Tab-separated table of N, CA and C in Angstrom:
chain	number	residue	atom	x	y	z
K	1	UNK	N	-21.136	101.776	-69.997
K	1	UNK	CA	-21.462	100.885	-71.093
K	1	UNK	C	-21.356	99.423	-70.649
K	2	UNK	N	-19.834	99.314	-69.676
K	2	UNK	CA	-19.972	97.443	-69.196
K	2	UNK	C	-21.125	97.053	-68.664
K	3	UNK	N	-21.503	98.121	-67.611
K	3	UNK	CA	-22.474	98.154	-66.559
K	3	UNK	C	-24.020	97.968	-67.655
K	4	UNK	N	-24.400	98.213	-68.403
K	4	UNK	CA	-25.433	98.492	-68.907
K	4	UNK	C	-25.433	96.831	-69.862
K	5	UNK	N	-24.296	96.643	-70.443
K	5	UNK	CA	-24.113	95.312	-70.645
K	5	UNK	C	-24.189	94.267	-70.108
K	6	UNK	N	-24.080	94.273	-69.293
K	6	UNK	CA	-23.978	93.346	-68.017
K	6	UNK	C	-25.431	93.225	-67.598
K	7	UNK	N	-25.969	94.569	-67.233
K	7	UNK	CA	-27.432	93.935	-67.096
K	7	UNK	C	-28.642	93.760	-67.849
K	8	UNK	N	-28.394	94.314	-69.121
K	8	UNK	CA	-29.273	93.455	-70.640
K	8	UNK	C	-28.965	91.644	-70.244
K	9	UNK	N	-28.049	91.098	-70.104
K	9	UNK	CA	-27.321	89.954	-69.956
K	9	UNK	C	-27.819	89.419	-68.752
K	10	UNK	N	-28.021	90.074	-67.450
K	10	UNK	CA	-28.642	89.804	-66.708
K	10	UNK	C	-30.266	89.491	-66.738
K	11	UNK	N	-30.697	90.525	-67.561
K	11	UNK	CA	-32.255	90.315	-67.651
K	11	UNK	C	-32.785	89.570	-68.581
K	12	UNK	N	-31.668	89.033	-69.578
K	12	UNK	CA	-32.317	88.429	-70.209
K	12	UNK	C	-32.061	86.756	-69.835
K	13	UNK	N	-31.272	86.233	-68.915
K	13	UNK	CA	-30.644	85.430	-68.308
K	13	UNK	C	-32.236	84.349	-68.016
K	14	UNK	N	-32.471	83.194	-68.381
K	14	UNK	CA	-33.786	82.442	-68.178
K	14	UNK	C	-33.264	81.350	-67.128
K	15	UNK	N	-34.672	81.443	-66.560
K	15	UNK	CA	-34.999	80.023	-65.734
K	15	UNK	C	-35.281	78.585	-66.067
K	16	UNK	N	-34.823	77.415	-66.424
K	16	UNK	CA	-35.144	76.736	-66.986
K	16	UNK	C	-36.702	76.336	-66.371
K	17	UNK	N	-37.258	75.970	-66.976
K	17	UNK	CA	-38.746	75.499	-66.555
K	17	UNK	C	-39.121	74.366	-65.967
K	18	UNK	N	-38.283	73.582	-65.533
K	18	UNK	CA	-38.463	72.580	-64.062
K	18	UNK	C	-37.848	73.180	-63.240
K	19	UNK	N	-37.513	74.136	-62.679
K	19	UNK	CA	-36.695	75.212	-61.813
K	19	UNK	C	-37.849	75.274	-60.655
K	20	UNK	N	-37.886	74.154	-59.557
K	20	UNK	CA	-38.284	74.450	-58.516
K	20	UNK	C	-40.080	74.422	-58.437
K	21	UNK	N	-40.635	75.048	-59.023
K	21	UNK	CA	-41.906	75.688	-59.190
K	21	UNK	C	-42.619	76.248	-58.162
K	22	UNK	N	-41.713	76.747	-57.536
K	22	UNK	CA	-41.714	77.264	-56.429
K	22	UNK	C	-42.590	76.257	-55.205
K	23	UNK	N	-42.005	75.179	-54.737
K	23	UNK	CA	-42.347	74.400	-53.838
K	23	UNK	C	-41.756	73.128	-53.198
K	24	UNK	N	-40.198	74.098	-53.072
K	24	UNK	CA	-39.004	73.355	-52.272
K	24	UNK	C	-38.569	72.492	-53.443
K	25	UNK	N	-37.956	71.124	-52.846
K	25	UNK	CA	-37.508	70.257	-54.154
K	25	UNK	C	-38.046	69.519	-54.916
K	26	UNK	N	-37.475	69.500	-56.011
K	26	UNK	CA	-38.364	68.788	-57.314
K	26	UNK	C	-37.287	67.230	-57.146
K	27	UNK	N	-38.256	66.111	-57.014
K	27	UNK	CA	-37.401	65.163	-57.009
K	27	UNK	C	-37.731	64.191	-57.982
K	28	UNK	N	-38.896	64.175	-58.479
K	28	UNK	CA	-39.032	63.536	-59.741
K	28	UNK	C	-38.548	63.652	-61.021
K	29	UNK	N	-38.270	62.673	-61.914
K	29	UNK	CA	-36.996	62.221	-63.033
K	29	UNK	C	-35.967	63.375	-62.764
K	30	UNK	N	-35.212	63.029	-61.392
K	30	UNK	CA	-34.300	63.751	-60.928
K	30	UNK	C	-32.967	62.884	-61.974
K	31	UNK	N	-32.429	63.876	-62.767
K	31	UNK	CA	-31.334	62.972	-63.682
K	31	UNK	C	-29.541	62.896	-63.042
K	32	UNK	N	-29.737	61.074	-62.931
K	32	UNK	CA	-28.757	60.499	-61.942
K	32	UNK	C	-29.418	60.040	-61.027
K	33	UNK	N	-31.015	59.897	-61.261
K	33	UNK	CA	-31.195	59.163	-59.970
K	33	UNK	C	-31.878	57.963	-60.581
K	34	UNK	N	-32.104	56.748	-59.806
K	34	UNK	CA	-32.846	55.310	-59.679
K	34	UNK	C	-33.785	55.199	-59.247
K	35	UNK	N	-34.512	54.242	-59.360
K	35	UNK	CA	-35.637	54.393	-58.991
K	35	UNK	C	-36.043	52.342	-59.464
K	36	UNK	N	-36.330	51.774	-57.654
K	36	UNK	CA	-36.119	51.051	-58.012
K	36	UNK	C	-36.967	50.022	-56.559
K	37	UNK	N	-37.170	48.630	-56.411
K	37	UNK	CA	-37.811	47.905	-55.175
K	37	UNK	C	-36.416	47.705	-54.254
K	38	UNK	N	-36.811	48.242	-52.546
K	38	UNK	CA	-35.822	48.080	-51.490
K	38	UNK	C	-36.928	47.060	-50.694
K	39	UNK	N	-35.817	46.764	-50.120
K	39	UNK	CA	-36.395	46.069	-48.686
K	39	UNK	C	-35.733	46.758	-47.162
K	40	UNK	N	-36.374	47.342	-46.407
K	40	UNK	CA	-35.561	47.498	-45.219
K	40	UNK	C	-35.120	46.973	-44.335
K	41	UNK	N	-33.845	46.814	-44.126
K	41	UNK	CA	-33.295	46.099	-42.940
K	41	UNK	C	-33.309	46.381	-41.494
K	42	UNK	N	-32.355	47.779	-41.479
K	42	UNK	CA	-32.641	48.588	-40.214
K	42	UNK	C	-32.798	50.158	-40.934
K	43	UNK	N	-33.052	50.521	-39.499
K	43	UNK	CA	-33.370	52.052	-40.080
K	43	UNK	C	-32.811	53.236	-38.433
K	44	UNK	N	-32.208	54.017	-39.091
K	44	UNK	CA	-31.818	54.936	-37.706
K	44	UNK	C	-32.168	56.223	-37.942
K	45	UNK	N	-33.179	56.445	-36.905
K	45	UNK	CA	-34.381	57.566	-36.787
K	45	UNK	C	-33.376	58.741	-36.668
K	46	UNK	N	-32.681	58.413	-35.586
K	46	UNK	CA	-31.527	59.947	-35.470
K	46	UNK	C	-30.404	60.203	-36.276
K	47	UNK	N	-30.325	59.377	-37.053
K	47	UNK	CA	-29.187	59.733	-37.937
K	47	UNK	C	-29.349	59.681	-39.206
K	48	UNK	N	-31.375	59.488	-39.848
K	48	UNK	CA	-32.009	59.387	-41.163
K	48	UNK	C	-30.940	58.621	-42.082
K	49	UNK	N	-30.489	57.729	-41.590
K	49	UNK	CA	-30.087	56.231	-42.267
K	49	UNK	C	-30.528	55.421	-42.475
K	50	UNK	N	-30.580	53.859	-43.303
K	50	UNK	CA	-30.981	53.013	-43.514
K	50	UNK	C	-30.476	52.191	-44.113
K	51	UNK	N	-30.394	50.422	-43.520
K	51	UNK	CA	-29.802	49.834	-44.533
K	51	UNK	C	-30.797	49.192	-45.458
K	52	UNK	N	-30.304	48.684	-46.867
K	52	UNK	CA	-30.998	48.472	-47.303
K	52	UNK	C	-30.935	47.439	-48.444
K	53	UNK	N	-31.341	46.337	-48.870
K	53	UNK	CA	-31.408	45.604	-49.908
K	53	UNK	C	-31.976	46.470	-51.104
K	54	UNK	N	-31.371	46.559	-52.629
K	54	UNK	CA	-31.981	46.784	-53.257
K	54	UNK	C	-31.871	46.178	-55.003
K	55	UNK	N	-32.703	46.516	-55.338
K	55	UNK	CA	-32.306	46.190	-56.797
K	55	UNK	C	-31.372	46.875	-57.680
K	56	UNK	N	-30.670	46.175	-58.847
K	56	UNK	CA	-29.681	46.935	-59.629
K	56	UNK	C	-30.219	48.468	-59.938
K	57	UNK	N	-29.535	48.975	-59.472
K	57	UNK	CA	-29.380	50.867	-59.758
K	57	UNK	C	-28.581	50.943	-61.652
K	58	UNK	N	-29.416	50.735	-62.827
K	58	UNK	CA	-28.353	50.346	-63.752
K	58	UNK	C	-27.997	52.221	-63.639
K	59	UNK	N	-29.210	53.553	-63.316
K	59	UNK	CA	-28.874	54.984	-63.704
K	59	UNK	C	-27.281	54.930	-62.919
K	60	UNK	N	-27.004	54.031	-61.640
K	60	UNK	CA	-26.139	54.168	-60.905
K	60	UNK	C	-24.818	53.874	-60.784
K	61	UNK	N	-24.916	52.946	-62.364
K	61	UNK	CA	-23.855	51.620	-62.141
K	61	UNK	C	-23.093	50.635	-61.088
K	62	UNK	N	-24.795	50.429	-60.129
K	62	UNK	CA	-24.833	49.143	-58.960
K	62	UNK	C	-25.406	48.389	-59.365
K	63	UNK	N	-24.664	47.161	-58.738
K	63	UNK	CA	-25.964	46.005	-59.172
K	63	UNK	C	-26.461	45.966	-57.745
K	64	UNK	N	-27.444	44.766	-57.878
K	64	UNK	CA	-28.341	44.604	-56.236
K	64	UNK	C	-27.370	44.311	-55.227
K	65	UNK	N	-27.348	44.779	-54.445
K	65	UNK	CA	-27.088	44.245	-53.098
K	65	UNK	C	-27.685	45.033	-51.606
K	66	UNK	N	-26.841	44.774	-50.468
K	66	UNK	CA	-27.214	45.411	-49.293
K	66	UNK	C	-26.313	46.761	-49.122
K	67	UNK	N	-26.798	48.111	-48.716
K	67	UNK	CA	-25.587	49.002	-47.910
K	67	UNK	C	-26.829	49.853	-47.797
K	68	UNK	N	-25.798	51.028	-47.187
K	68	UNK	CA	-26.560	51.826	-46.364
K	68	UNK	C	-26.861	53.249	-47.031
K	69	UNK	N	-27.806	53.717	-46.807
K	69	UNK	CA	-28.430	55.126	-47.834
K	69	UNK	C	-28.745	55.983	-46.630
K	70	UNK	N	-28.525	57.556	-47.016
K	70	UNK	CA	-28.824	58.369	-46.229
K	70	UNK	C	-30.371	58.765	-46.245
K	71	UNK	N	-31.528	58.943	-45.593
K	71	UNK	CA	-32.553	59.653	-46.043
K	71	UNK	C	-33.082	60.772	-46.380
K	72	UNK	N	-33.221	61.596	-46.938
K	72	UNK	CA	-33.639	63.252	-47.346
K	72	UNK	C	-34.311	63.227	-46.725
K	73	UNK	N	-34.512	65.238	-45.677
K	73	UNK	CA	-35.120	65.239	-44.569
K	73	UNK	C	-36.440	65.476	-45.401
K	74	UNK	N	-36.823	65.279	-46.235
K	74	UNK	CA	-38.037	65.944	-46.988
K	74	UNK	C	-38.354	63.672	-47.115
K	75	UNK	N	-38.219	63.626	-46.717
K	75	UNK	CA	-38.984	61.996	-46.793
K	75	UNK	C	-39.295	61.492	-45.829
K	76	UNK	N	-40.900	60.789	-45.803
K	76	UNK	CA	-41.197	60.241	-44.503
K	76	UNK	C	-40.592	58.724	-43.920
K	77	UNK	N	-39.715	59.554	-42.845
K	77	UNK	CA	-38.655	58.423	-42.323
K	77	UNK	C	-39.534	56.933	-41.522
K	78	UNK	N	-40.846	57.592	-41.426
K	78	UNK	CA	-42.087	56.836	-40.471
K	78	UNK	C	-42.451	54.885	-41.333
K	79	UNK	N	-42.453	55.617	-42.873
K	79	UNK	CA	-42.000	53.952	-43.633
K	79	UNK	C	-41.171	52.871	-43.616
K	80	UNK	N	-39.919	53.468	-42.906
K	80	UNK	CA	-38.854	52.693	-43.266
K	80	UNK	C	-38.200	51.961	-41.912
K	81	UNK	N	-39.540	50.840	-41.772
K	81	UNK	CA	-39.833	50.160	-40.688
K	81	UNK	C	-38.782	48.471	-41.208
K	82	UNK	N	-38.349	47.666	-40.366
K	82	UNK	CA	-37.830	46.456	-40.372
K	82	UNK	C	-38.540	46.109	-41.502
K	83	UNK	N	-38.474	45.059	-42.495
K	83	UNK	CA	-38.959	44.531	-43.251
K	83	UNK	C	-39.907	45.351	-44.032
K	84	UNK	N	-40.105	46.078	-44.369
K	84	UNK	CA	-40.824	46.661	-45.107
K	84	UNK	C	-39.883	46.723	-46.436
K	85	UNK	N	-41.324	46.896	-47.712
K	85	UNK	CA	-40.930	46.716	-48.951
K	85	UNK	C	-41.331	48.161	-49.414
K	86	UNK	N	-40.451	48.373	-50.098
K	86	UNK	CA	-40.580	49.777	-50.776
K	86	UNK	C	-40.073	50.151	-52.559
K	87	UNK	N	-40.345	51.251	-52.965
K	87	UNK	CA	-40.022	51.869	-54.220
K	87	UNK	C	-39.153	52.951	-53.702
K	88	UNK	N	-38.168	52.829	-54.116
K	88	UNK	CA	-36.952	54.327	-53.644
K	88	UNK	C	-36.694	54.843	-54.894
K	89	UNK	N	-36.316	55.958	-54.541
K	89	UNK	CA	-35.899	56.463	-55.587
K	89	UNK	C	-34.725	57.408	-55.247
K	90	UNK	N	-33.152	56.962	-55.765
K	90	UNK	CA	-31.996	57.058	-54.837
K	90	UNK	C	-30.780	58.051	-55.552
K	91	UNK	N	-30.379	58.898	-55.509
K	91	UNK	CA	-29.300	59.431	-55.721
K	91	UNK	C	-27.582	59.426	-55.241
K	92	UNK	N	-26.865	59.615	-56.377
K	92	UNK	CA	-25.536	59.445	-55.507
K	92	UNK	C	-25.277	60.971	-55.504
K	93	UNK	N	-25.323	61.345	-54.184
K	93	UNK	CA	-25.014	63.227	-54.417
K	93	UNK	C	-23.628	63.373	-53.504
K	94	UNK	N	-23.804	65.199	-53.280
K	94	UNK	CA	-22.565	65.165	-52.452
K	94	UNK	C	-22.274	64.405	-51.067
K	95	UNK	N	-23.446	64.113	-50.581
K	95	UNK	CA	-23.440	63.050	-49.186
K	95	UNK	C	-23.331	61.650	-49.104
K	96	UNK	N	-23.337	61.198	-50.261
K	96	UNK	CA	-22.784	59.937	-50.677
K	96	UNK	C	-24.301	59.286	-50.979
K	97	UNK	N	-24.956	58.390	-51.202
K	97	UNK	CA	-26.085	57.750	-51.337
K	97	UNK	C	-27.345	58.161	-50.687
K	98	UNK	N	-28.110	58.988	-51.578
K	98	UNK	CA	-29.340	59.277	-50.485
K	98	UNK	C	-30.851	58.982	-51.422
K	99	UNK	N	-31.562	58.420	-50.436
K	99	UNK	CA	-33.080	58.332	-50.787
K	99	UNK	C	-33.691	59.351	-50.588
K	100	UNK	N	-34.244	59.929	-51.865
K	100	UNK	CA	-34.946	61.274	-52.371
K	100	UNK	C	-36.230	60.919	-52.397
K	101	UNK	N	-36.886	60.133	-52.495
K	101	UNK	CA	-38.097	59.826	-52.710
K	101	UNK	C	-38.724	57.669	-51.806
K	102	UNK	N	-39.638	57.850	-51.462
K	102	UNK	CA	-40.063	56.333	-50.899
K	102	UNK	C	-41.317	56.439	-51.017
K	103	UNK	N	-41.691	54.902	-51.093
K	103	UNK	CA	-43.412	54.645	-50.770
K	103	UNK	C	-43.469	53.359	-50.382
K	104	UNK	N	-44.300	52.886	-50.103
K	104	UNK	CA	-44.776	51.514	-49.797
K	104	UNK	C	-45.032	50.777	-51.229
K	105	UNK	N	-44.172	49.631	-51.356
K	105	UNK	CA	-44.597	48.988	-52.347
K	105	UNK	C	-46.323	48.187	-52.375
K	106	UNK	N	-46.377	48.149	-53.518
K	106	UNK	CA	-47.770	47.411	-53.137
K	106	UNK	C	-47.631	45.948	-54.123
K	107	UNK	N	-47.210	44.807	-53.111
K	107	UNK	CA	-47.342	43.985	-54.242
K	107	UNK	C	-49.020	43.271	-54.618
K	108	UNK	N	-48.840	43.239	-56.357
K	108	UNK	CA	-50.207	42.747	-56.554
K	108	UNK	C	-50.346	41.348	-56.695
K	109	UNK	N	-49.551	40.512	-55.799
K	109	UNK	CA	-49.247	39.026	-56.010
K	109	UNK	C	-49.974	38.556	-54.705
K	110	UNK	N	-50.216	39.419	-53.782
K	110	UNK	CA	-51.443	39.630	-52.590
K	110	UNK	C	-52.954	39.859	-52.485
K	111	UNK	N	-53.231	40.499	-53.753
K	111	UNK	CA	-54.144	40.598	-54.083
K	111	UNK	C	-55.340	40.131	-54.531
K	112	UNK	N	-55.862	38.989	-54.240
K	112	UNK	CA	-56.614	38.053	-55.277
K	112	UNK	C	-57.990	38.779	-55.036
């Protein structure tokens, strides 16, 4: 009878519906994360680090300044060249500060 209980309970047990979708990690409106303009300072290819200027993290309770973020191996580390301007999008997880998401900013103040 436990046994039979147990797995009604089991089968009826749901997936929430942002659960992956089957295609590794979901990192968008990842909740606890920021999302916000960096600038790169340095960047270390072998150790997917980076330092970084950024804007107030308010999801984070940082304000702007400089330090260093880990990179997720699922992000292209190939952006995060000297001076380059970017959109991060940053988590505080179990590894301490990591960038989950990047792109190239595009400013439209270049643009005429």
């Amino acid at each position: 009878m436990i046994v039979s209980t147990l797995a009604l309970v089991l089968a009826s047990t749901t997936i929430p519906a942002d659960h992956d979708h089957g295609h590794g990690h979901s990192h968008h409106a990842v909740e606890g994360s920021s999302t916000v303009a960096a600038d790169v300072r340095t960047v270390d290819v072998e150790n997917r680090t980076t330092l970084l200027r950024h804007e107030a993290m308010a999801e984070l309770s940082m304000p702007a300044m400089v330090m260093e973020f880990r990179i997720a191996d699922d992000v292209d580390i190939s952006i995060f060249e000297r001076g380059a301007a970017l959109t991060i999008t940053a988590i505080n997880g179990d590894n301490g500060l990591e960038v989950i998401a990047a792109e190239i900013e595009h400013d439209e103040h270049h643009q005429h």
